[in-house]
Every structure is written in C-alpha cells, then in structure tokens.
PDB file of C-alpha atoms (C1' of nucleotides) in Angstrom:
ATOM      1  CA  MET F   1       0.222  -0.203  -0.208  1.00 44.00           C
ATOM      2  CA  GLU F   2       1.446   3.145  -0.765  1.00 44.00           C
ATOM      3  CA  PHE F   3       1.078   6.341   0.586  1.00 43.00           C
ATOM      4  CA  ILE F   4       0.072   9.899  -1.624  1.00 41.00           C
ATOM      5  CA  PRO F   5       0.406  12.723   0.682  1.00 43.00           C
ATOM      6  CA  ARG F   6      -2.411  15.422  -0.095  1.00 39.00           C
ATOM      7  CA  SER F   7      -2.711  18.346   1.851  1.00 40.00           C
ATOM      8  CA  GLU F   8       0.243  20.342   2.690  1.00 44.00           C
ATOM      9  CA  GLU F   9      -0.280  19.205   6.259  1.00 40.00           C
ATOM     10  CA  GLU F  10       0.966  15.880   5.184  1.00 42.00           C
ATOM     11  CA  MET F  11       3.483  17.046   3.004  1.00 54.00           C
ATOM     12  CA  GLU F  12       5.289  18.967   6.142  1.00 69.00           C
ATOM     13  CA  LEU F  13       8.546  17.183   6.455  1.00 79.00           C
ATOM     14  CA  ARG F  14       9.613  15.853  10.172  1.00 83.00           C
ATOM     15  CA  ARG F  15      12.950  16.403  11.606  1.00 83.00           C
ATOM     16  CA  GLY F  16      14.211  15.088  15.143  1.00 85.00           C
ATOM     17  CA  ALA F  17      13.741  11.862  16.846  1.00 84.00           C
ATOM     18  CA  TRP F  18      12.011   8.720  14.718  1.00 88.00           C
ATOM     19  CA  THR F  19       9.074   7.675  16.319  1.00 87.00           C
ATOM     20  CA  ALA F  20       8.520   3.470  16.208  1.00 85.00           C
ATOM     21  CA  GLU F  21       5.616   3.650  14.166  1.00 86.00           C
ATOM     22  CA  GLU F  22       7.988   5.160  11.450  1.00 87.00           C
ATOM     23  CA  ASP F  23      10.726   2.138  11.752  1.00 86.00           C
ATOM     24  CA  LEU F  24       8.307  -0.012  11.296  1.00 88.00           C
ATOM     25  CA  VAL F  25       7.053   1.682   8.309  1.00 88.00           C
ATOM     26  CA  LEU F  26      10.428   2.167   6.699  1.00 88.00           C
ATOM     27  CA  MET F  27      10.815  -1.157   7.892  1.00 88.00           C
ATOM     28  CA  ASN F  28       8.230  -2.748   6.237  1.00 88.00           C
ATOM     29  CA  TYR F  29       8.717  -0.992   3.195  1.00 88.00           C
ATOM     30  CA  ILE F  30      12.152  -1.847   2.569  1.00 88.00           C
ATOM     31  CA  ALA F  31      11.592  -5.299   3.105  1.00 87.00           C
ATOM     32  CA  LEU F  32       8.929  -5.310   0.033  1.00 86.00           C
ATOM     33  CA  HIS F  33      10.523  -2.660  -2.361  1.00 85.00           C
ATOM     34  CA  GLY F  34      14.501  -3.038  -1.294  1.00 85.00           C
ATOM     35  CA  GLU F  35      16.086  -0.192  -0.468  1.00 83.00           C
ATOM     36  CA  GLY F  36      17.735   2.801  -2.614  1.00 77.00           C
ATOM     37  CA  ARG F  37      16.023   5.716  -4.582  1.00 83.00           C
ATOM     38  CA  TRP F  38      15.291   7.033  -1.358  1.00 86.00           C
ATOM     39  CA  SER F  39      13.895  10.671  -2.337  1.00 83.00           C
ATOM     40  CA  SER F  40      10.646   8.628  -3.351  1.00 86.00           C
ATOM     41  CA  LEU F  41      10.890   5.487  -1.279  1.00 86.00           C
ATOM     42  CA  ALA F  42      10.642   8.434   1.487  1.00 87.00           C
ATOM     43  CA  ARG F  43       6.958   9.550  -0.435  1.00 84.00           C
ATOM     44  CA  ARG F  44       5.808   5.757  -1.412  1.00 85.00           C
ATOM     45  CA  ALA F  45       6.884   5.214   2.410  1.00 87.00           C
ATOM     46  CA  GLY F  46       4.445   8.063   3.359  1.00 86.00           C
ATOM     47  CA  LEU F  47       7.031   9.212   5.956  1.00 87.00           C
ATOM     48  CA  ARG F  48       7.206  12.566   6.374  1.00 85.00           C
ATOM     49  CA  ARG F  49      11.048  12.614   6.085  1.00 87.00           C
ATOM     50  CA  THR F  50      13.424  13.301   3.663  1.00 87.00           C
ATOM     51  CA  GLY F  51      15.136  10.631   1.099  1.00 87.00           C
ATOM     52  CA  LYS F  52      18.357  11.117   3.585  1.00 86.00           C
ATOM     53  CA  SER F  53      17.062  10.851   6.548  1.00 88.00           C
ATOM     54  CA  CYS F  54      15.402   7.756   5.608  1.00 89.00           C
ATOM     55  CA  ARG F  55      18.221   6.445   4.397  1.00 86.00           C
ATOM     56  CA  LEU F  56      20.112   7.313   7.010  1.00 86.00           C
ATOM     57  CA  ARG F  57      17.534   5.878   9.890  1.00 88.00           C
ATOM     58  CA  TRP F  58      17.879   2.870   7.977  1.00 88.00           C
ATOM     59  CA  LEU F  59      21.863   2.617   7.585  1.00 86.00           C
ATOM     60  CA  ASN F  60      23.068   3.358  11.444  1.00 86.00           C
ATOM     61  CA  TYR F  61      19.719   1.533  13.105  1.00 87.00           C
ATOM     62  CA  LEU F  62      17.456  -0.595  11.312  1.00 87.00           C
ATOM     63  CA  ARG F  63      19.286  -2.332   9.130  1.00 84.00           C
ATOM     64  CA  PRO F  64      18.965  -5.915  10.497  1.00 83.00           C
ATOM     65  CA  ASP F  65      23.237  -6.844  10.058  1.00 81.00           C
ATOM     66  CA  VAL F  66      24.134  -3.293  12.094  1.00 84.00           C
ATOM     67  CA  ARG F  67      26.167  -4.212  15.085  1.00 81.00           C
ATOM     68  CA  ARG F  68      25.273  -2.447  18.582  1.00 78.00           C
ATOM     69  CA  GLY F  69      26.258  -2.231  22.023  1.00 78.00           C
ATOM     70  CA  ASN F  70      30.311  -1.238  22.923  1.00 80.00           C
ATOM     71  CA  ILE F  71      33.361  -1.749  20.821  1.00 83.00           C
ATOM     72  CA  THR F  72      35.315  -4.609  21.668  1.00 83.00           C
ATOM     73  CA  PRO F  73      39.284  -4.373  22.162  1.00 81.00           C
ATOM     74  CA  GLU F  74      40.135  -5.583  18.759  1.00 83.00           C
ATOM     75  CA  GLU F  75      37.645  -3.184  16.958  1.00 85.00           C
ATOM     76  CA  GLN F  76      39.451  -0.234  18.868  1.00 85.00           C
ATOM     77  CA  LEU F  77      42.612  -1.581  17.212  1.00 85.00           C
ATOM     78  CA  LEU F  78      41.336  -1.842  13.814  1.00 85.00           C
ATOM     79  CA  ILE F  79      39.911   1.156  14.378  1.00 86.00           C
ATOM     80  CA  LEU F  80      43.152   2.847  14.926  1.00 84.00           C
ATOM     81  CA  GLU F  81      44.977   1.477  12.279  1.00 84.00           C
ATOM     82  CA  LEU F  82      42.880   2.329   9.409  1.00 85.00           C
ATOM     83  CA  HIS F  83      41.926   5.785  10.690  1.00 85.00           C
ATOM     84  CA  SER F  84      46.732   5.894  11.172  1.00 81.00           C
ATOM     85  CA  ARG F  85      46.163   4.980   7.050  1.00 82.00           C
ATOM     86  CA  TRP F  86      42.853   6.791   5.953  1.00 82.00           C
ATOM     87  CA  GLY F  87      42.230   9.742   8.130  1.00 81.00           C
ATOM     88  CA  ASN F  88      38.307  10.517   8.920  1.00 82.00           C
ATOM     89  CA  ARG F  89      37.489   8.240   5.933  1.00 85.00           C
ATOM     90  CA  TRP F  90      35.277   6.688   8.227  1.00 88.00           C
ATOM     91  CA  SER F  91      33.100   5.105   5.512  1.00 84.00           C
ATOM     92  CA  LYS F  92      35.623   3.567   4.371  1.00 85.00           C
ATOM     93  CA  ILE F  93      36.608   2.229   7.886  1.00 87.00           C
ATOM     94  CA  ALA F  94      33.649   0.901   8.095  1.00 86.00           C
ATOM     95  CA  GLN F  95      33.562  -1.525   5.838  1.00 85.00           C
ATOM     96  CA  TYR F  96      36.175  -3.305   7.445  1.00 86.00           C
ATOM     97  CA  LEU F  97      34.037  -2.883  10.710  1.00 85.00           C
ATOM     98  CA  PRO F  98      31.121  -5.678   9.722  1.00 83.00           C
ATOM     99  CA  GLY F  99      27.608  -4.474  11.674  1.00 84.00           C
ATOM    100  CA  ARG F 100      29.498  -0.893  12.808  1.00 87.00           C
ATOM    101  CA  THR F 101      28.261   2.586  10.426  1.00 87.00           C
ATOM    102  CA  ASP F 102      30.320   5.178   9.710  1.00 85.00           C
ATOM    103  CA  ASN F 103      28.348   6.872  12.158  1.00 86.00           C
ATOM    104  CA  GLU F 104      28.879   4.881  15.150  1.00 87.00           C
ATOM    105  CA  ILE F 105      32.965   5.119  14.391  1.00 88.00           C
ATOM    106  CA  LYS F 106      33.006   8.867  13.729  1.00 86.00           C
ATOM    107  CA  ASN F 107      31.365   8.522  17.242  1.00 86.00           C
ATOM    108  CA  TYR F 108      33.604   6.576  18.694  1.00 87.00           C
ATOM    109  CA  TRP F 109      36.912   8.368  17.515  1.00 85.00           C
ATOM    110  CA  ARG F 110      35.294  12.196  18.877  1.00 82.00           C
ATOM    111  CA  THR F 111      34.301  10.692  22.222  1.00 81.00           C
ATOM    112  CA  ARG F 112      37.047   8.518  23.261  1.00 82.00           C
ATOM    113  CA  VAL F 113      39.953   9.136  21.058  1.00 82.00           C
ATOM    114  CA  GLN F 114      39.819  12.982  20.914  1.00 80.00           C
ATOM    115  CA  LYS F 115      38.409  12.693  24.138  1.00 77.00           C
ATOM    116  CA  HIS F 116      41.800  11.790  25.245  1.00 77.00           C
ATOM    117  CA  ALA F 117      44.072  13.307  23.816  1.00 78.00           C
ATOM    118  CA  LYS F 118      42.353  16.550  24.685  1.00 74.00           C
ATOM    119  CA  HIS F 119      43.294  15.606  28.175  1.00 73.00           C
ATOM    120  CA  LEU F 120      47.082  14.582  27.063  1.00 74.00           C
ATOM    121  CA  HIS F 121      47.191  18.493  25.498  1.00 75.00           C
ATOM    122  CA  CYS F 122      47.568  16.747  22.448  1.00 76.00           C
ATOM    123  CA  ASP F 123      46.664  17.508  19.150  1.00 76.00           C
ATOM    124  CA  VAL F 124      44.544  14.596  17.630  1.00 78.00           C
ATOM    125  CA  HIS F 125      46.634  14.525  14.587  1.00 75.00           C
ATOM    126  CA  SER F 126      50.124  15.621  16.616  1.00 77.00           C
ATOM    127  CA  LYS F 127      53.284  13.151  16.119  1.00 79.00           C
ATOM    128  CA  GLN F 128      52.669  13.626  19.875  1.00 79.00           C
ATOM    129  CA  PHE F 129      49.652  11.863  20.212  1.00 79.00           C
ATOM    130  CA  LYS F 130      49.681   9.491  17.473  1.00 79.00           C
ATOM    131  CA  ASP F 131      53.489   8.325  19.045  1.00 81.00           C
ATOM    132  CA  VAL F 132      50.881   7.543  22.223  1.00 80.00           C
ATOM    133  CA  LEU F 133      48.703   5.968  20.392  1.00 80.00           C
ATOM    134  CA  ARG F 134      51.252   3.335  19.066  1.00 80.00           C
ATOM    135  CA  HIS F 135      53.758   2.636  21.940  1.00 82.00           C
ATOM    136  CA  LEU F 136      50.668   2.594  24.653  1.00 81.00           C
ATOM    137  CA  TRP F 137      47.471   2.848  23.383  1.00 80.00           C
ATOM    138  CA  ILE F 138      47.944   0.116  20.759  1.00 82.00           C
ATOM    139  CA  PRO F 139      50.111  -2.992  22.572  1.00 82.00           C
ATOM    140  CA  ARG F 140      47.940  -2.358  25.005  1.00 81.00           C
ATOM    141  CA  LEU F 141      44.816  -3.398  23.307  1.00 81.00           C
ATOM    142  CA  VAL F 142      46.818  -5.909  21.316  1.00 83.00           C
ATOM    143  CA  GLU F 143      47.546  -7.390  25.141  1.00 83.00           C
ATOM    144  CA  ARG F 144      43.719  -7.072  26.048  1.00 80.00           C
ATOM    145  CA  ILE F 145      42.795  -8.927  22.792  1.00 79.00           C
ATOM    146  CA  GLN F 146      45.947 -11.703  23.416  1.00 80.00           C
ATOM    147  CA  ALA F 147      44.259 -12.319  27.219  1.00 80.00           C
ATOM    148  CA  THR F 148      41.242 -12.270  26.131  1.00 76.00           C
ATOM    149  CA  SER F 149      42.529 -14.811  23.670  1.00 71.00           C
ATOM    150  CA  GLY F 150      43.993 -17.168  25.707  1.00 66.00           C
ATOM    151  CA  ASP F 151      47.860 -18.037  26.302  1.00 52.00           C
ATOM    152  CA  SER F 152      48.659 -19.127  22.805  1.00 47.00           C
ATOM    153  CA  PRO F 153      49.698 -16.865  19.831  1.00 46.00           C
ATOM    154  CA  VAL F 154      47.051 -16.148  18.392  1.00 41.00           C
ATOM    155  CA  VAL F 155      47.299 -16.295  14.390  1.00 39.00           C
ATOM    156  CA  ALA F 156      43.967 -15.051  12.010  1.00 38.00           C
ATOM    157  CA  SER F 157      43.349 -16.675   8.759  1.00 37.00           C
ATOM    158  CA  ALA F 158      44.528 -15.530   6.838  1.00 34.00           C
ATOM    159  CA  GLY F 159      42.962 -14.601   3.153  1.00 35.00           C
ATOM    160  CA  ALA F 160      39.973 -12.634   3.597  1.00 36.00           C
ATOM    161  CA  GLU F 161      38.965 -11.340   0.473  1.00 38.00           C
ATOM    162  CA  ALA F 162      35.288  -9.363   1.641  1.00 39.00           C
ATOM    163  CA  PRO F 163      35.407  -6.470   4.893  1.00 44.00           C
ATOM    164  CA  THR F 164      32.194  -8.478   5.493  1.00 41.00           C
ATOM    165  CA  THR F 165      33.212 -11.540   6.470  1.00 41.00           C
ATOM    166  CA  CYS F 166      32.245 -12.919  10.083  1.00 40.00           C
ATOM    167  CA  ASP F 167      35.347 -14.416  10.924  1.00 46.00           C
ATOM    168  CA  GLY F 168      35.862 -10.757  12.859  1.00 50.00           C
ATOM    169  CA  PRO F 169      37.033  -7.675  12.053  1.00 51.00           C
ATOM    170  CA  MET F 170      40.867  -8.227  12.266  1.00 53.00           C
ATOM    171  CA  ASN F 171      40.198 -10.986   9.086  1.00 53.00           C
ATOM    172  CA  ALA F 172      38.512  -8.358   7.621  1.00 48.00           C
ATOM    173  CA  ILE F 173      41.332  -6.694   5.747  1.00 51.00           C
ATOM    174  CA  PRO F 174      43.996  -9.357   4.163  1.00 50.00           C
ATOM    175  CA  GLU F 175      46.921  -7.009   5.686  1.00 49.00           C
ATOM    176  CA  LEU F 176      45.803  -7.627   9.215  1.00 53.00           C
ATOM    177  CA  ALA F 177      44.404 -10.826   8.273  1.00 48.00           C
ATOM    178  CA  GLN F 178      47.953 -11.836   8.415  1.00 45.00           C
ATOM    179  CA  VAL F 179      48.539 -10.312  11.937  1.00 41.00           C
ATOM    180  CA  LYS F 180      50.570 -13.278  14.189  1.00 39.00           C
ATOM    181  CA  MET F 181      50.583 -12.397  17.769  1.00 39.00           C
ATOM    182  CA  SER F 182      52.753 -14.087  20.064  1.00 37.00           C
ATOM    183  CA  PRO F 183      53.799 -13.523  23.724  1.00 36.00           C
ATOM    184  CA  GLU F 184      57.282 -13.969  23.406  1.00 35.00           C
ATOM    185  CA  SER F 185      58.234 -11.630  20.008  1.00 37.00           C
ATOM    186  CA  SER F 186      57.938  -8.583  21.724  1.00 40.00           C
ATOM    187  CA  SER F 187      57.090  -6.554  24.781  1.00 40.00           C
ATOM    188  CA  THR F 188      54.364  -5.536  22.692  1.00 41.00           C
ATOM    189  CA  GLY F 189      52.328  -8.893  22.034  1.00 38.00           C
ATOM    190  CA  GLY F 190      54.298  -9.144  19.032  1.00 39.00           C
ATOM    191  CA  TRP F 191      52.653  -7.402  16.318  1.00 43.00           C
ATOM    192  CA  SER F 192      53.772  -7.985  13.086  1.00 40.00           C
ATOM    193  CA  SER F 193      51.489  -6.408   9.954  1.00 42.00           C
ATOM    194  CA  VAL F 194      53.615  -2.902  10.731  1.00 39.00           C
ATOM    195  CA  ASP F 195      55.803  -3.020   7.671  1.00 38.00           C
ATOM    196  CA  SER F 196      53.087  -4.035   5.624  1.00 38.00           C
ATOM    197  CA  LEU F 197      51.267  -0.957   7.220  1.00 39.00           C
ATOM    198  CA  GLY F 198      53.089   1.598   7.753  1.00 40.00           C
ATOM    199  CA  LEU F 199      53.142   1.557  11.699  1.00 42.00           C
ATOM    200  CA  ASP F 200      56.132   0.913  14.548  1.00 39.00           C
ATOM    201  CA  PHE F 201      54.527  -0.931  16.804  1.00 36.00           C
ATOM    202  CA  SER F 202      57.745  -1.655  18.394  1.00 37.00           C
ATOM    203  CA  PRO F 203      58.074  -1.278  22.283  1.00 34.00           C
ATOM    204  CA  PRO F 204      59.044   2.421  22.630  1.00 34.00           C
ATOM    205  CA  PRO F 205      62.436   3.883  22.346  1.00 35.00           C
ATOM    206  CA  VAL F 206      62.145   5.128  26.044  1.00 33.00           C
ATOM    207  CA  SER F 207      65.538   5.617  28.314  1.00 34.00           C
ATOM    208  CA  ASN F 208      65.933   3.444  31.598  1.00 35.00           C
ATOM    209  CA  ASP F 209      65.440   6.291  33.492  1.00 34.00           C
ATOM    210  CA  PHE F 210      62.049   6.979  32.450  1.00 32.00           C
ATOM    211  CA  GLY F 211      61.592   9.696  34.875  1.00 33.00           C
ATOM    212  CA  ALA F 212      64.867  11.458  32.778  1.00 34.00           C
ATOM    213  CA  GLY F 213      62.500  10.536  28.854  1.00 33.00           C
ATOM    214  CA  MET F 214      59.531  12.263  30.904  1.00 35.00           C
ATOM    215  CA  GLN F 215      61.716  15.779  30.889  1.00 35.00           C
ATOM    216  CA  GLY F 216      62.420  15.824  27.339  1.00 33.00           C
ATOM    217  CA  GLY F 217      64.985  13.114  26.259  1.00 33.00           C
ATOM    218  CA  ASP F 218      67.010  12.679  23.446  1.00 36.00           C
ATOM    219  CA  ASP F 219      64.548  12.174  20.723  1.00 36.00           C
ATOM    220  CA  SER F 220      66.778  11.587  17.707  1.00 36.00           C
ATOM    221  CA  SER F 221      66.351   7.947  17.652  1.00 36.00           C
ATOM    222  CA  GLY F 222      63.791   9.342  14.939  1.00 35.00           C
ATOM    223  CA  VAL F 223      60.017   7.563  14.624  1.00 35.00           C
ATOM    224  CA  GLY F 224      58.118   6.659  17.466  1.00 37.00           C
ATOM    225  CA  GLY F 225      60.257   8.987  20.000  1.00 39.00           C
ATOM    226  CA  VAL F 226      57.872   9.109  22.846  1.00 43.00           C
ATOM    227  CA  THR F 227      59.872  10.943  25.109  1.00 43.00           C
ATOM    228  CA  GLY F 228      59.361  14.567  24.056  1.00 45.00           C
ATOM    229  CA  CYS F 229      55.777  13.859  23.443  1.00 43.00           C
ATOM    230  CA  TRP F 230      55.132  13.514  27.498  1.00 45.00           C
ATOM    231  CA  SER F 231      56.390  17.157  28.596  1.00 46.00           C
ATOM    232  CA  GLU F 232      54.837  18.407  25.566  1.00 47.00           C
ATOM    233  CA  CYS F 233      51.727  16.469  26.733  1.00 48.00           C
ATOM    234  CA  GLY F 234      51.257  17.455  30.179  1.00 44.00           C
ATOM    235  CA  TYR F 235      53.365  14.220  32.305  1.00 43.00           C
ATOM    236  CA  SER F 236      56.699  16.244  31.963  1.00 39.00           C
ATOM    237  CA  ASP F 237      55.787  15.918  36.515  1.00 35.00           C
ATOM    238  CA  LEU F 238      54.734  11.976  36.697  1.00 32.00           C
ATOM    239  CA  GLY F 239      53.965  12.204  39.645  1.00 31.00           C
ATOM    240  CA  LEU F 240      51.627  14.817  39.870  1.00 30.00           C
ATOM    241  CA  PRO F 241      49.480  14.455  36.651  1.00 33.00           C
ATOM    242  CA  ASP F 242      46.756  16.902  35.977  1.00 33.00           C
ATOM    243  CA  PHE F 243      44.197  14.754  35.152  1.00 32.00           C
ATOM    244  CA  ASP F 244      41.252  12.941  35.840  1.00 34.00           C
ATOM    245  CA  GLN F 245      43.259   8.931  36.715  1.00 36.00           C
ATOM    246  CA  SER F 246      39.316   7.603  36.318  1.00 36.00           C
ATOM    247  CA  ILE F 247      38.868   8.793  32.666  1.00 35.00           C
ATOM    248  CA  TRP F 248      42.048   6.200  32.069  1.00 40.00           C
ATOM    249  CA  GLU F 249      41.195   2.746  34.232  1.00 40.00           C
ATOM    250  CA  GLU F 250      38.393   2.158  31.808  1.00 43.00           C
ATOM    251  CA  GLU F 251      39.538   1.962  28.040  1.00 44.00           C
ATOM    252  CA  LEU F 252      43.247   3.919  28.406  1.00 47.00           C
ATOM    253  CA  TRP F 253      46.199   2.875  29.845  1.00 48.00           C
ATOM    254  CA  SER F 254      46.768   4.388  33.090  1.00 48.00           C
ATOM    255  CA  MET F 255      49.714   6.182  35.148  1.00 44.00           C
ATOM    256  CA  GLU F 256      50.890   2.579  36.489  1.00 49.00           C
ATOM    257  CA  ASP F 257      50.469   1.209  32.620  1.00 52.00           C
ATOM    258  CA  ILE F 258      52.869   4.093  31.157  1.00 46.00           C
ATOM    259  CA  TRP F 259      55.473   2.784  34.557  1.00 48.00           C
ATOM    260  CA  LEU F 260      54.714  -0.608  33.409  1.00 53.00           C
ATOM    261  CA  GLN F 261      56.254  -0.054  29.646  1.00 54.00           C
ATOM    262  CA  GLN F 262      59.398   1.145  30.694  1.00 46.00           C
ATOM    263  CA  GLN F 263      59.837  -1.755  33.288  1.00 50.00           C
TER     264      GLN F 263
ATOM    265  C1'  DA D   1      15.941  16.218  45.752  1.00 86.88           C
ATOM    266  C1'  DA D   2      16.966  19.521  42.643  1.00 86.88           C
ATOM    267  C1'  DA D   3      19.799  21.708  39.348  1.00 86.88           C
ATOM    268  C1'  DA D   4      23.880  21.905  36.745  1.00 86.88           C
ATOM    269  C1'  DC D   5      27.387  19.423  34.048  1.00 86.88           C
ATOM    270  C1'  DC D   6      28.389  16.148  31.138  1.00 86.88           C
ATOM    271  C1'  DA D   7      29.166  12.317  27.462  1.00 86.88           C
ATOM    272  C1'  DG D   8      27.854   9.475  24.310  1.00 86.88           C
ATOM    273  C1'  DC D   9      25.437   8.905  20.175  1.00 86.88           C
ATOM    274  C1'  DA D  10      21.348   9.709  16.856  1.00 86.88           C
ATOM    275  C1'  DA D  11      19.961  12.874  13.904  1.00 86.88           C
ATOM    276  C1'  DC D  12      20.672  17.666  11.029  1.00 86.88           C
ATOM    277  C1'  DC D  13      23.518  19.839   6.992  1.00 86.88           C
ATOM    278  C1'  DG D  14      26.390  21.692   3.364  1.00 86.88           C
ATOM    279  C1'  DC D  15      29.478  19.758   0.187  1.00 86.88           C
ATOM    280  C1'  DG D  16      31.116  17.034  -3.516  1.00 86.88           C
ATOM    281  C1'  DG D  17      30.601  13.303  -7.108  1.00 86.88           C
ATOM    282  C1'  DT D  18      27.640  10.832 -10.320  1.00 86.88           C
ATOM    283  C1'  DA D  19      23.880   9.202 -12.900  1.00 86.88           C
ATOM    284  C1'  DC D  20      20.838  10.478 -16.030  1.00 86.88           C
ATOM    285  C1'  DC D  21      18.241  13.258 -18.560  1.00 86.88           C
TER     286       DC D  21
ATOM    287  C1'  DA E   1      27.490  19.510 -22.718  1.00 86.88           C
ATOM    288  C1'  DG E   2      25.134  21.149 -19.023  1.00 86.88           C
ATOM    289  C1'  DG E   3      21.678  21.395 -15.841  1.00 86.88           C
ATOM    290  C1'  DT E   4      18.863  18.252 -12.537  1.00 86.88           C
ATOM    291  C1'  DA E   5      18.407  15.663  -9.111  1.00 86.88           C
ATOM    292  C1'  DC E   6      20.067  12.167  -5.825  1.00 86.88           C
ATOM    293  C1'  DC E   7      23.361   9.804  -3.389  1.00 86.88           C
ATOM    294  C1'  DG E   8      26.823   9.141   0.139  1.00 86.88           C
ATOM    295  C1'  DC E   9      30.092  11.352   3.010  1.00 86.88           C
ATOM    296  C1'  DG E  10      32.102  13.734   6.591  1.00 86.88           C
ATOM    297  C1'  DG E  11      31.487  17.591   9.732  1.00 86.88           C
ATOM    298  C1'  DT E  12      28.513  19.455  13.682  1.00 86.88           C
ATOM    299  C1'  DT E  13      24.544  20.324  16.466  1.00 86.88           C
ATOM    300  C1'  DG E  14      21.110  19.188  19.401  1.00 86.88           C
ATOM    301  C1'  DC E  15      18.360  15.794  22.684  1.00 86.88           C
ATOM    302  C1'  DT E  16      19.081  12.610  26.234  1.00 86.88           C
ATOM    303  C1'  DG E  17      20.251  10.015  30.386  1.00 86.88           C
ATOM    304  C1'  DG E  18      23.583   9.301  33.673  1.00 86.88           C
ATOM    305  C1'  DT E  19      26.519  11.859  37.328  1.00 86.88           C
ATOM    306  C1'  DT E  20      27.929  15.607  39.978  1.00 86.88           C
ATOM    307  C1'  DT E  21      26.930  18.650  43.205  1.00 86.88           C
TER     308       DT E  21
END
DNA sequence: AAAACCAGCAACCGCGGTACC
DNA sequence: AGGTACCGCGGTTGCTGGTTT
C-alpha cells in the first residue's frame, strides 16, 4: 500500500527523533520494495521525512545486520590502525568493521580518542599523540586481545577477501589477517603487520630512566620517539598527573601502565 | 531532591561526486 | 555538453540519560 500525500500538512516534513511507528513503516516498505532511491522511497512509504533522513535511519539503525553495543578491543585496534592509514574516511573504515556504521565509528573517535588527546593537551593529529597511540594504546589493546583469546599465540586465518567476513574484524582486512600475535615476540605482544601498514609498534625507545625521558630526552631516535611527547602532552611531572585518572582506568592506559612500559 | 553539568549518540546539514535526462 | 536530481560522506548540532554538586 503506497501513501500519496495530499494536503500541505501531510507534506510537512518531520524532523528529530524517529518514532517506533516510523521505523516500522520504513522497515516494512524496504522489506517489500528494497532500499535505494531514497527520495521517492520516503514519499511512497508515506513518511514525512527526507530521503536522506530515511537512508540514515536505515543504515545506522534499522538495518538487520547493524551491530550495537560496545566497541571491542579488536575493533578499537582496527579503527586506530585504519584511521592512521586513511584519516577521517569513516565510511571506508566502517567497511572493515562488519555491522558497524561510519557514524558509530566517527562518534567513537570523537568521544573517546579525541577526549584522551584533549586530556593529554595534544592535538589528535599531532605526532605526539600518534606516538602515544602507537606505543601505549595499541600495544595495550593487543595485550587485551591476547588476554581474552587465551595464552596461545593468536594466528588469524589469512585470505579474507571481503570486508563483510564474519570471522572477526581482524580478518576483514588482508594485511591484518596475517597478523600473528605472539607473547614472546615482543613486549607489545608481537604485532607483526606493522611493516606493511607503515606503523611501528615496536616498544617505545624510552631510556632506562623514564623520569629523565619524561623531561624531554633525546628524541633523535626518529620514528616513535615518544619521550618528547610526555613533556609536550603534559606528562612532564609524572608524580602529579594533571588529569582525572579515573577517566583512564576503563579504556586506556593508566599511569601505572606507563610505568610498566618502562620496566 | 533538585539543579547543573557532562558524555554519548542519533540526527541533521552542507558539500562534492555521479548518474540520468 | 550542460543541467538537475540524487546519493553518500564528513562535520556539526542538539537531545537524552547519567553523574556530580
């Protein structure tokens, strides 16, 4: 049954949150006619919404394969990795996280990643913050993934071709599918796809005297010199972190982790 | 208990690219 | 070839629920 609007009132476009009724109308219409041609779809379905709005609602919320809930450490790792390659190409990144939408990934980046950059007094695009990601956050995520997958080295099955694979996010991208995580291979858990991805996940080249490094030691080691970052990002005084540590306990590294990195 | 504040997320907006006429 | 409509993307806004004061 197709609804053709007649009066001007009926034509008036709705905005804001979608109602359950509207969701149902949209889902039913797409079930019968398929998606696409959003402008005419909106009219024909009798929804007083723009085609854009319908498309967004469907893609970000109503689609049956949309995954909801917390971003897993694996997914976080993939997001960080892919963002380092492609920047804010959210839809492209989303292709490699089955069930996740570009909007969700974008929100994750803005609310979590940028928040931490802010607390470190870093620009999210700065070399300093990228070093923090590379040497602290990513190794920590790798460790977490290892911890949840047992003690044995994790060898992801290679050969995944389509981003929509169900074998897990790490298999969705060929380079990452070759990743072998071995506890003994490095202190970071042996993230070994780094060469092909242009990232260096090797342990941070900090000095034995972490405190000295925090003071802005020699960063001539080239890539990955994370030491300079600390002073620039507000870590110059280890004893007196200038942020609310509780923020870090859940998602990211803590000051304790930073010390452990140094051991 | 109420007000103020904050974080997270859903939805909107503007723009560029592309397909179609 | 030019114009128009539509689609998709990235940035931004604003609402809502939770937390703090």
